[in-house]
PDB file of C-alpha atoms in Angstrom:
ATOM      1  CA  MET A   1      93.072 -75.754 -79.442  1.00 48.00           C
ATOM      2  CA  ASN A   2      89.471 -74.697 -78.735  1.00 50.00           C
ATOM      3  CA  ARG A   3      87.422 -74.986 -75.559  1.00 48.00           C
ATOM      4  CA  GLU A   4      85.935 -78.351 -76.508  1.00 47.00           C
ATOM      5  CA  GLU A   5      89.429 -79.778 -77.065  1.00 49.00           C
ATOM      6  CA  MET A   6      90.643 -78.259 -73.797  1.00 43.00           C
ATOM      7  CA  GLY A   7      87.852 -79.963 -71.913  1.00 45.00           C
ATOM      8  CA  ARG A   8      88.468 -83.323 -73.556  1.00 42.00           C
ATOM      9  CA  ILE A   9      92.240 -83.297 -73.055  1.00 40.00           C
ATOM     10  CA  PHE A  10      92.535 -81.652 -69.648  1.00 38.00           C
ATOM     11  CA  GLY A  11      89.258 -82.731 -68.074  1.00 40.00           C
ATOM     12  CA  VAL A  12      87.943 -79.217 -67.435  1.00 42.00           C
ATOM     13  CA  LYS A  13      84.658 -77.657 -68.468  1.00 51.00           C
ATOM     14  CA  ASP A  14      85.833 -74.055 -68.441  1.00 73.00           C
ATOM     15  CA  SER A  15      89.086 -72.872 -69.915  1.00 91.00           C
ATOM     16  CA  ILE A  16      90.613 -69.457 -69.387  1.00 98.00           C
ATOM     17  CA  LEU A  17      91.334 -66.997 -72.175  1.00 99.00           C
ATOM     18  CA  VAL A  18      94.745 -65.338 -72.173  1.00 99.00           C
ATOM     19  CA  LEU A  19      95.669 -62.186 -74.068  1.00 99.00           C
ATOM     20  CA  ALA A  20      99.287 -61.827 -75.198  1.00 99.00           C
ATOM     21  CA  TYR A  21     100.226 -58.229 -76.001  1.00 99.00           C
ATOM     22  CA  PHE A  22     102.972 -55.626 -75.866  1.00 98.00           C
ATOM     23  CA  ARG A  23     103.036 -51.986 -74.824  1.00 97.00           C
ATOM     24  CA  THR A  24     104.756 -49.122 -76.633  1.00 92.00           C
ATOM     25  CA  SER A  25     106.454 -48.155 -73.380  1.00 94.00           C
ATOM     26  CA  ALA A  26     107.656 -51.749 -72.885  1.00 96.00           C
ATOM     27  CA  GLU A  27     108.071 -53.784 -76.081  1.00 97.00           C
ATOM     28  CA  ALA A  28     107.988 -57.120 -74.286  1.00 98.00           C
ATOM     29  CA  LEU A  29     105.497 -59.924 -73.649  1.00 99.00           C
ATOM     30  CA  HIS A  30     102.591 -59.051 -71.358  1.00 99.00           C
ATOM     31  CA  LEU A  31      99.694 -61.335 -70.409  1.00 98.00           C
ATOM     32  CA  ALA A  32      96.121 -60.760 -69.233  1.00 98.00           C
ATOM     33  CA  TRP A  33      93.279 -63.205 -68.594  1.00 98.00           C
ATOM     34  CA  SER A  34      89.515 -63.304 -69.052  1.00 98.00           C
ATOM     35  CA  THR A  35      86.548 -65.654 -68.914  1.00 97.00           C
ATOM     36  CA  ASP A  36      84.329 -63.751 -71.355  1.00 97.00           C
ATOM     37  CA  GLY A  37      86.818 -62.283 -73.840  1.00 98.00           C
ATOM     38  CA  LEU A  38      85.846 -58.694 -73.019  1.00 98.00           C
ATOM     39  CA  ASN A  39      86.960 -58.014 -69.450  1.00 98.00           C
ATOM     40  CA  TRP A  40      90.718 -58.516 -69.284  1.00 99.00           C
ATOM     41  CA  MET A  41      92.719 -58.552 -66.061  1.00 98.00           C
ATOM     42  CA  PRO A  42      96.493 -58.086 -66.382  1.00 98.00           C
ATOM     43  CA  LEU A  43      98.918 -60.541 -64.876  1.00 98.00           C
ATOM     44  CA  HIS A  44     102.016 -59.247 -63.077  1.00 98.00           C
ATOM     45  CA  GLY A  45     100.498 -55.804 -62.648  1.00 97.00           C
ATOM     46  CA  ASN A  46     100.604 -55.075 -66.402  1.00 98.00           C
ATOM     47  CA  ARG A  47     104.388 -55.456 -66.316  1.00 98.00           C
ATOM     48  CA  PRO A  48     106.394 -57.581 -68.781  1.00 98.00           C
ATOM     49  CA  VAL A  49     106.634 -61.312 -68.157  1.00 98.00           C
ATOM     50  CA  LEU A  50     109.257 -61.915 -70.867  1.00 99.00           C
ATOM     51  CA  TRP A  51     111.834 -59.646 -72.515  1.00 98.00           C
ATOM     52  CA  ALA A  52     113.532 -60.326 -75.840  1.00 98.00           C
ATOM     53  CA  THR A  53     117.141 -61.477 -75.633  1.00 98.00           C
ATOM     54  CA  VAL A  54     117.894 -61.686 -79.371  1.00 98.00           C
ATOM     55  CA  GLY A  55     117.646 -59.497 -82.438  1.00 97.00           C
ATOM     56  CA  ASN A  56     116.371 -56.003 -81.785  1.00 96.00           C
ATOM     57  CA  ARG A  57     115.639 -56.916 -78.129  1.00 97.00           C
ATOM     58  CA  SER A  58     111.986 -56.166 -78.771  1.00 96.00           C
ATOM     59  CA  ILE A  59     108.857 -58.345 -78.667  1.00 98.00           C
ATOM     60  CA  ARG A  60     106.109 -56.813 -80.793  1.00 98.00           C
ATOM     61  CA  ASP A  61     102.864 -58.447 -81.954  1.00 98.00           C
ATOM     62  CA  PRO A  62     103.328 -61.555 -79.766  1.00 99.00           C
ATOM     63  CA  PHE A  63     101.405 -64.661 -80.827  1.00 99.00           C
ATOM     64  CA  ILE A  64     101.114 -67.728 -78.566  1.00 99.00           C
ATOM     65  CA  ARG A  65      99.408 -71.071 -79.145  1.00 98.00           C
ATOM     66  CA  ARG A  66      99.594 -74.451 -77.443  1.00 98.00           C
ATOM     67  CA  GLY A  67     101.093 -76.895 -79.899  1.00 96.00           C
ATOM     68  CA  ALA A  68     100.400 -80.568 -80.472  1.00 93.00           C
ATOM     69  CA  ASP A  69     103.295 -81.281 -78.098  1.00 94.00           C
ATOM     70  CA  GLY A  70     101.490 -79.496 -75.262  1.00 96.00           C
ATOM     71  CA  HIS A  71     104.033 -76.663 -75.181  1.00 98.00           C
ATOM     72  CA  PHE A  72     103.224 -72.995 -75.648  1.00 99.00           C
ATOM     73  CA  HIS A  73     104.929 -71.678 -78.777  1.00 99.00           C
ATOM     74  CA  LEU A  74     105.624 -67.950 -79.134  1.00 99.00           C
ATOM     75  CA  VAL A  75     106.412 -66.080 -82.347  1.00 99.00           C
ATOM     76  CA  SER A  76     106.747 -62.316 -82.589  1.00 99.00           C
ATOM     77  CA  THR A  77     107.956 -59.439 -84.732  1.00 98.00           C
ATOM     78  CA  ASP A  78     111.675 -58.766 -84.268  1.00 96.00           C
ATOM     79  CA  SER A  79     111.764 -55.179 -85.566  1.00 91.00           C
ATOM     80  CA  TRP A  80     110.381 -52.951 -88.305  1.00 91.00           C
ATOM     81  CA  MET A  81     113.107 -53.875 -90.789  1.00 93.00           C
ATOM     82  CA  SER A  82     114.100 -57.461 -89.986  1.00 96.00           C
ATOM     83  CA  LYS A  83     113.898 -60.600 -92.120  1.00 96.00           C
ATOM     84  CA  ASN A  84     113.585 -62.642 -88.920  1.00 98.00           C
ATOM     85  CA  LEU A  85     110.934 -63.508 -86.409  1.00 98.00           C
ATOM     86  CA  ILE A  86     111.548 -64.337 -82.758  1.00 99.00           C
ATOM     87  CA  TYR A  87     110.679 -67.854 -81.573  1.00 99.00           C
ATOM     88  CA  THR A  88     110.683 -69.588 -78.204  1.00 99.00           C
ATOM     89  CA  HIS A  89     108.550 -72.126 -76.344  1.00 99.00           C
ATOM     90  CA  SER A  90     107.547 -72.972 -72.790  1.00 99.00           C
ATOM     91  CA  GLN A  91     105.713 -75.660 -70.858  1.00 98.00           C
ATOM     92  CA  ASP A  92     104.180 -73.247 -68.347  1.00 98.00           C
ATOM     93  CA  LEU A  93     104.420 -69.659 -69.747  1.00 99.00           C
ATOM     94  CA  ILE A  94     106.874 -68.848 -66.945  1.00 98.00           C
ATOM     95  CA  ARG A  95     110.135 -70.581 -67.884  1.00 98.00           C
ATOM     96  CA  TRP A  96     111.020 -70.164 -71.560  1.00 99.00           C
ATOM     97  CA  GLU A  97     113.607 -71.930 -73.685  1.00 99.00           C
ATOM     98  CA  PRO A  98     116.413 -69.814 -75.209  1.00 99.00           C
ATOM     99  CA  GLN A  99     115.038 -67.475 -77.839  1.00 99.00           C
ATOM    100  CA  ARG A 100     116.004 -67.866 -81.494  1.00 98.00           C
ATOM    101  CA  LEU A 101     115.844 -65.660 -84.563  1.00 98.00           C
ATOM    102  CA  VAL A 102     114.220 -67.521 -87.462  1.00 98.00           C
ATOM    103  CA  PRO A 103     115.151 -65.986 -90.866  1.00 98.00           C
ATOM    104  CA  VAL A 104     111.900 -66.900 -92.610  1.00 98.00           C
ATOM    105  CA  MET A 105     112.476 -64.280 -95.346  1.00 98.00           C
ATOM    106  CA  GLY A 106     116.247 -64.666 -95.496  1.00 96.00           C
ATOM    107  CA  SER A 107     116.137 -66.524 -98.824  1.00 95.00           C
ATOM    108  CA  VAL A 108     113.814 -64.045-100.567  1.00 95.00           C
ATOM    109  CA  PRO A 109     115.625 -61.374-102.627  1.00 93.00           C
ATOM    110  CA  GLY A 110     114.689 -57.855-101.611  1.00 93.00           C
ATOM    111  CA  ALA A 111     112.771 -58.904 -98.493  1.00 95.00           C
ATOM    112  CA  ARG A 112     112.523 -56.040 -96.040  1.00 95.00           C
ATOM    113  CA  ASN A 113     110.433 -57.146 -93.060  1.00 97.00           C
ATOM    114  CA  VAL A 114     108.539 -59.866 -91.181  1.00 98.00           C
ATOM    115  CA  TRP A 115     105.512 -58.451 -89.381  1.00 98.00           C
ATOM    116  CA  ALA A 116     102.957 -59.980 -87.013  1.00 99.00           C
ATOM    117  CA  PRO A 117     103.762 -63.698 -87.466  1.00 99.00           C
ATOM    118  CA  GLU A 118     101.149 -66.267 -86.481  1.00 99.00           C
ATOM    119  CA  PHE A 119     100.638 -69.979 -87.047  1.00 99.00           C
ATOM    120  CA  VAL A 120      97.867 -72.546 -87.388  1.00 98.00           C
ATOM    121  CA  CYS A 121      98.148 -76.268 -86.718  1.00 96.00           C
ATOM    122  CA  ASP A 122      97.260 -78.329 -89.795  1.00 95.00           C
ATOM    123  CA  ALA A 123      95.853 -81.542 -88.315  1.00 92.00           C
ATOM    124  CA  SER A 124      95.847 -83.246 -91.724  1.00 92.00           C
ATOM    125  CA  THR A 125      99.643 -83.046 -92.067  1.00 94.00           C
ATOM    126  CA  HIS A 126     100.746 -82.618 -88.427  1.00 94.00           C
ATOM    127  CA  GLU A 127     102.485 -79.408 -89.474  1.00 97.00           C
ATOM    128  CA  TYR A 128     102.216 -75.766 -88.537  1.00 98.00           C
ATOM    129  CA  LEU A 129     101.426 -73.187 -91.194  1.00 99.00           C
ATOM    130  CA  LEU A 130     103.405 -70.108 -90.184  1.00 99.00           C
ATOM    131  CA  PHE A 131     102.422 -66.819 -91.863  1.00 99.00           C
ATOM    132  CA  TRP A 132     103.301 -63.120 -91.700  1.00 99.00           C
ATOM    133  CA  ALA A 133     103.278 -59.879 -93.700  1.00 99.00           C
ATOM    134  CA  SER A 134     106.292 -58.889 -95.775  1.00 98.00           C
ATOM    135  CA  ILE A 135     107.300 -56.537 -98.568  1.00 96.00           C
ATOM    136  CA  THR A 136     109.903 -57.436-101.196  1.00 93.00           C
ATOM    137  CA  GLU A 137     111.785 -55.008-103.415  1.00 81.00           C
ATOM    138  CA  PRO A 138     111.182 -51.252-103.299  1.00 74.00           C
ATOM    139  CA  GLY A 139     107.819 -50.297-104.726  1.00 76.00           C
ATOM    140  CA  ASN A 140     106.112 -53.621-103.985  1.00 85.00           C
ATOM    141  CA  HIS A 141     103.238 -53.904-101.532  1.00 94.00           C
ATOM    142  CA  GLN A 142     102.887 -55.903 -98.338  1.00 97.00           C
ATOM    143  CA  ARG A 143     101.617 -59.444 -98.901  1.00 98.00           C
ATOM    144  CA  ILE A 144     100.942 -62.398 -96.620  1.00 99.00           C
ATOM    145  CA  TRP A 145     103.696 -64.992 -96.867  1.00 99.00           C
ATOM    146  CA  ALA A 146     103.819 -68.470 -95.334  1.00 99.00           C
ATOM    147  CA  CYS A 147     105.981 -71.510 -94.710  1.00 99.00           C
ATOM    148  CA  ARG A 148     105.519 -74.848 -92.953  1.00 98.00           C
ATOM    149  CA  THR A 149     107.280 -76.567 -90.084  1.00 98.00           C
ATOM    150  CA  ARG A 150     106.784 -79.647 -87.924  1.00 97.00           C
ATOM    151  CA  ASP A 151     109.145 -78.719 -85.119  1.00 96.00           C
ATOM    152  CA  PHE A 152     110.056 -74.996 -85.383  1.00 97.00           C
ATOM    153  CA  GLN A 153     113.563 -76.166 -86.293  1.00 97.00           C
ATOM    154  CA  ARG A 154     113.264 -76.836 -90.019  1.00 98.00           C
ATOM    155  CA  PHE A 155     111.132 -74.630 -92.264  1.00 98.00           C
ATOM    156  CA  SER A 156     109.969 -74.903 -95.847  1.00 98.00           C
ATOM    157  CA  GLN A 157     110.743 -72.175 -98.362  1.00 98.00           C
ATOM    158  CA  PRO A 158     108.395 -69.187 -97.986  1.00 98.00           C
ATOM    159  CA  VAL A 159     105.624 -68.650-100.515  1.00 98.00           C
ATOM    160  CA  VAL A 160     102.977 -65.979-101.007  1.00 97.00           C
ATOM    161  CA  LEU A 161      99.802 -67.114 -99.239  1.00 99.00           C
ATOM    162  CA  PHE A 162      97.574 -64.097 -99.965  1.00 98.00           C
ATOM    163  CA  ASP A 163      97.906 -61.169-102.356  1.00 97.00           C
ATOM    164  CA  PRO A 164      94.730 -59.245-103.254  1.00 97.00           C
ATOM    165  CA  ASP A 165      96.792 -56.802-105.375  1.00 95.00           C
ATOM    166  CA  TYR A 166      96.947 -54.204-102.632  1.00 96.00           C
ATOM    167  CA  THR A 167      98.975 -53.883 -99.449  1.00 97.00           C
ATOM    168  CA  VAL A 168      97.807 -56.074 -96.542  1.00 98.00           C
ATOM    169  CA  ILE A 169      99.169 -56.808 -93.059  1.00 99.00           C
ATOM    170  CA  ASP A 170      98.131 -58.363 -89.728  1.00 99.00           C
ATOM    171  CA  ALA A 171      96.528 -61.574 -90.986  1.00 99.00           C
ATOM    172  CA  THR A 172      94.949 -64.081 -88.624  1.00 99.00           C
ATOM    173  CA  ILE A 173      93.310 -67.368 -89.658  1.00 99.00           C
ATOM    174  CA  VAL A 174      90.516 -69.340 -87.973  1.00 98.00           C
ATOM    175  CA  ARG A 175      88.469 -72.348 -89.040  1.00 97.00           C
ATOM    176  CA  ASN A 176      84.696 -72.157 -89.307  1.00 96.00           C
ATOM    177  CA  GLY A 177      83.307 -75.578 -90.165  1.00 95.00           C
ATOM    178  CA  ARG A 178      84.861 -76.563 -93.498  1.00 95.00           C
ATOM    179  CA  THR A 179      85.913 -73.020 -94.320  1.00 97.00           C
ATOM    180  CA  TRP A 180      89.137 -71.248 -93.432  1.00 98.00           C
ATOM    181  CA  VAL A 181      88.662 -67.559 -92.725  1.00 98.00           C
ATOM    182  CA  MET A 182      91.463 -65.014 -92.934  1.00 99.00           C
ATOM    183  CA  VAL A 183      90.909 -61.670 -91.237  1.00 99.00           C
ATOM    184  CA  TYR A 184      93.440 -59.074 -92.348  1.00 99.00           C
ATOM    185  CA  LYS A 185      94.087 -55.345 -92.428  1.00 99.00           C
ATOM    186  CA  ASP A 186      93.638 -53.439 -95.682  1.00 98.00           C
ATOM    187  CA  GLU A 187      96.665 -51.166 -95.359  1.00 98.00           C
ATOM    188  CA  ARG A 188      95.914 -48.842 -98.276  1.00 97.00           C
ATOM    189  CA  GLY A 189      95.724 -45.110 -97.734  1.00 93.00           C
ATOM    190  CA  ARG A 190      97.032 -42.738 -95.099  1.00 93.00           C
ATOM    191  CA  ASN A 191      96.567 -42.703 -91.352  1.00 95.00           C
ATOM    192  CA  GLU A 192      93.940 -39.977 -91.523  1.00 94.00           C
ATOM    193  CA  PRO A 193      90.349 -39.855 -90.201  1.00 88.00           C
ATOM    194  CA  ASN A 194      88.861 -39.672 -93.708  1.00 88.00           C
ATOM    195  CA  THR A 195      90.751 -42.698 -95.039  1.00 92.00           C
ATOM    196  CA  ASP A 196      88.807 -45.189 -97.142  1.00 92.00           C
ATOM    197  CA  ASN A 197      90.562 -48.248 -95.745  1.00 96.00           C
ATOM    198  CA  LYS A 198      92.999 -48.910 -92.851  1.00 97.00           C
ATOM    199  CA  ALA A 199      90.618 -51.475 -91.348  1.00 98.00           C
ATOM    200  CA  MET A 200      89.874 -55.202 -91.418  1.00 99.00           C
ATOM    201  CA  ARG A 201      88.410 -57.349 -94.169  1.00 99.00           C
ATOM    202  CA  MET A 202      87.896 -61.117 -94.463  1.00 99.00           C
ATOM    203  CA  ALA A 203      88.783 -63.631 -97.169  1.00 99.00           C
ATOM    204  CA  THR A 204      87.891 -67.329 -97.242  1.00 98.00           C
ATOM    205  CA  ALA A 205      89.269 -70.609 -98.574  1.00 98.00           C
ATOM    206  CA  SER A 206      88.300 -74.275 -98.563  1.00 98.00           C
ATOM    207  CA  SER A 207      91.905 -75.236 -97.775  1.00 97.00           C
ATOM    208  CA  LEU A 208      94.272 -73.827 -95.184  1.00 98.00           C
ATOM    209  CA  ASN A 209      96.790 -73.328 -98.000  1.00 97.00           C
ATOM    210  CA  GLY A 210      94.297 -71.203 -99.933  1.00 98.00           C
ATOM    211  CA  PRO A 211      93.678 -69.679-102.324  1.00 98.00           C
ATOM    212  CA  TYR A 212      91.927 -67.076-100.157  1.00 98.00           C
ATOM    213  CA  GLY A 213      89.418 -65.072-102.141  1.00 96.00           C
ATOM    214  CA  MET A 214      86.181 -63.108-102.148  1.00 94.00           C
ATOM    215  CA  PRO A 215      87.384 -60.306 -99.825  1.00 96.00           C
ATOM    216  CA  THR A 216      84.548 -58.706 -97.904  1.00 97.00           C
ATOM    217  CA  GLY A 217      83.872 -55.061 -97.242  1.00 97.00           C
ATOM    218  CA  LEU A 218      85.380 -53.444 -94.176  1.00 98.00           C
ATOM    219  CA  ILE A 219      84.285 -55.171 -90.961  1.00 98.00           C
ATOM    220  CA  THR A 220      85.878 -52.824 -88.398  1.00 98.00           C
ATOM    221  CA  PRO A 221      86.033 -49.040 -88.029  1.00 96.00           C
ATOM    222  CA  HIS A 222      88.744 -47.116 -89.877  1.00 96.00           C
ATOM    223  CA  LEU A 223      92.226 -46.772 -88.355  1.00 98.00           C
ATOM    224  CA  THR A 224      92.205 -50.180 -86.661  1.00 98.00           C
ATOM    225  CA  GLU A 225      94.652 -53.083 -86.898  1.00 98.00           C
ATOM    226  CA  GLY A 226      95.919 -56.209 -85.124  1.00 98.00           C
ATOM    227  CA  PRO A 227      92.767 -58.386 -85.181  1.00 99.00           C
ATOM    228  CA  ALA A 228      92.452 -61.208 -82.642  1.00 99.00           C
ATOM    229  CA  VAL A 229      89.573 -63.544 -83.543  1.00 99.00           C
ATOM    230  CA  PHE A 230      88.367 -66.292 -81.207  1.00 98.00           C
ATOM    231  CA  ARG A 231      85.256 -68.152 -80.125  1.00 97.00           C
ATOM    232  CA  VAL A 232      83.778 -67.815 -76.629  1.00 96.00           C
ATOM    233  CA  ASN A 233      80.363 -68.536 -75.114  1.00 93.00           C
ATOM    234  CA  GLY A 234      78.881 -69.643 -78.416  1.00 94.00           C
ATOM    235  CA  ARG A 235      79.891 -66.623 -80.493  1.00 97.00           C
ATOM    236  CA  TRP A 236      82.893 -65.153 -82.255  1.00 98.00           C
ATOM    237  CA  LEU A 237      84.701 -62.134 -80.857  1.00 99.00           C
ATOM    238  CA  MET A 238      87.224 -59.914 -82.594  1.00 99.00           C
ATOM    239  CA  LEU A 239      89.474 -57.505 -80.709  1.00 99.00           C
ATOM    240  CA  TYR A 240      91.402 -54.798 -82.553  1.00 99.00           C
ATOM    241  CA  ASP A 241      93.747 -51.929 -81.852  1.00 97.00           C
ATOM    242  CA  TYR A 242      92.884 -48.282 -82.606  1.00 97.00           C
ATOM    243  CA  PHE A 243      96.556 -47.715 -83.284  1.00 95.00           C
ATOM    244  CA  LEU A 244      96.469 -43.898 -83.320  1.00 95.00           C
ATOM    245  CA  ASP A 245      94.204 -43.429 -80.311  1.00 94.00           C
ATOM    246  CA  GLY A 246      95.684 -45.758 -77.709  1.00 93.00           C
ATOM    247  CA  LYS A 247      92.465 -47.719 -77.266  1.00 96.00           C
ATOM    248  CA  TRP A 248      90.870 -50.990 -78.361  1.00 98.00           C
ATOM    249  CA  GLY A 249      87.631 -52.026 -79.988  1.00 98.00           C
ATOM    250  CA  ALA A 250      85.615 -55.243 -80.101  1.00 99.00           C
ATOM    251  CA  SER A 251      83.033 -56.777 -82.413  1.00 99.00           C
ATOM    252  CA  ALA A 252      80.908 -59.914 -82.085  1.00 98.00           C
ATOM    253  CA  SER A 253      79.490 -62.321 -84.662  1.00 98.00           C
ATOM    254  CA  ASP A 254      77.247 -65.365 -84.541  1.00 97.00           C
ATOM    255  CA  ASP A 255      78.289 -66.675 -87.963  1.00 96.00           C
ATOM    256  CA  LEU A 256      81.722 -65.172 -88.687  1.00 97.00           C
ATOM    257  CA  LYS A 257      80.104 -63.142 -91.447  1.00 95.00           C
ATOM    258  CA  SER A 258      78.128 -60.269 -89.940  1.00 96.00           C
ATOM    259  CA  TRP A 259      79.744 -58.259 -87.156  1.00 98.00           C
ATOM    260  CA  ARG A 260      78.294 -55.891 -84.561  1.00 98.00           C
ATOM    261  CA  PRO A 261      80.276 -53.575 -82.249  1.00 97.00           C
ATOM    262  CA  VAL A 262      80.529 -54.474 -78.555  1.00 98.00           C
ATOM    263  CA  THR A 263      83.288 -52.053 -77.609  1.00 98.00           C
ATOM    264  CA  GLU A 264      81.203 -50.539 -74.818  1.00 97.00           C
ATOM    265  CA  ASN A 265      81.672 -53.810 -72.888  1.00 96.00           C
ATOM    266  CA  LEU A 266      85.436 -54.056 -73.478  1.00 98.00           C
ATOM    267  CA  SER A 267      88.145 -53.456 -70.882  1.00 98.00           C
ATOM    268  CA  VAL A 268      91.834 -54.105 -71.640  1.00 98.00           C
ATOM    269  CA  PRO A 269      95.008 -53.281 -69.684  1.00 97.00           C
ATOM    270  CA  PRO A 270      96.235 -49.687 -70.120  1.00 97.00           C
ATOM    271  CA  GLY A 271      98.681 -49.241 -72.981  1.00 97.00           C
ATOM    272  CA  ALA A 272      98.067 -52.687 -74.521  1.00 98.00           C
ATOM    273  CA  ARG A 273      98.945 -53.010 -78.215  1.00 97.00           C
ATOM    274  CA  HIS A 274      98.325 -55.691 -80.882  1.00 97.00           C
ATOM    275  CA  GLY A 275      97.150 -58.695 -78.904  1.00 95.00           C
ATOM    276  CA  THR A 276      96.407 -62.332 -79.646  1.00 98.00           C
ATOM    277  CA  VAL A 277      94.239 -64.711 -77.633  1.00 99.00           C
ATOM    278  CA  PHE A 278      94.825 -68.328 -76.604  1.00 98.00           C
ATOM    279  CA  GLU A 279      93.489 -70.707 -73.934  1.00 98.00           C
ATOM    280  CA  ILE A 280      94.807 -72.310 -70.772  1.00 98.00           C
ATOM    281  CA  THR A 281      93.304 -74.331 -67.941  1.00 98.00           C
ATOM    282  CA  ARG A 282      92.111 -72.821 -64.686  1.00 97.00           C
ATOM    283  CA  ARG A 283      94.881 -74.701 -62.879  1.00 97.00           C
ATOM    284  CA  GLU A 284      97.470 -73.125 -65.174  1.00 98.00           C
ATOM    285  CA  LEU A 285      96.018 -69.703 -64.388  1.00 98.00           C
ATOM    286  CA  ASP A 286      96.407 -70.392 -60.668  1.00 97.00           C
ATOM    287  CA  VAL A 287     100.097 -71.135 -61.236  1.00 98.00           C
ATOM    288  CA  LEU A 288     100.567 -67.911 -63.199  1.00 98.00           C
ATOM    289  CA  GLN A 289      98.856 -65.834 -60.531  1.00 97.00           C
ATOM    290  CA  ARG A 290     101.112 -67.293 -57.854  1.00 97.00           C
ATOM    291  CA  ALA A 291     104.190 -66.643 -59.988  1.00 97.00           C
ATOM    292  CA  TRP A 292     103.146 -63.098 -60.909  1.00 95.00           C
ATOM    293  CA  PRO A 293     101.116 -61.459 -58.149  1.00 84.00           C
ATOM    294  CA  ALA A 294      99.418 -58.212 -59.170  1.00 75.00           C
TER     295      ALA A 294
END
């Protein structure tokens, strides 16, 4: 749901951006808010607002979106070596329904993990396309897998959504006009300063289901991951995690093709890792601030 839709549905001109993230010292859901996508103010004093109660008892790579039902739906990584993702939903981001483990790779022989799950609402079918990174069988590389659901209760069989013949993780998908754009991490190489990859690329498709092709060159600095791509104030912003340095970077684009660094203007909560961005109303922010004073 973008800002134009927020204004039409909720009768507000300005929506609030919310960053969902975790911290290495507290693998749980944290939230921060912003009006410009660069200056982020933590809610609840940068303390967790939701802990995992299932699986590995860890919320990593949290992704939240408001669904067609008006609820906020959360999916997250369960653990490094789990075939499940964690799912729950809430009407207000404060009170959450009981968490569930969803075995999205449980039927795939040799599946080893489910990393950084996200979803996109497909308005043409009234379904959600849920996608994540996974490796199957020893020696194979990470690919982006996907399934579909209408209600987060029943899920289609998983299929490979994107495989450029090298290992990829941390995919996120946005729509730009009639084109679907996938931003993902090229995971080839080692975590060393002179690596040739370990950064983000883009691939495009005319359909949400793909095929996604024509991968671009690297669009972020080396040794970055966890892209969050969103539109604010007439331009695209991308936030990403310098995963070895404990800091974040940001880039801006007018056309979702050419990117320029804007990290010097970025401020995120200390210790934040792998975030995703969604929108709420100003009234909803007021409720959160009352529930979680700094």
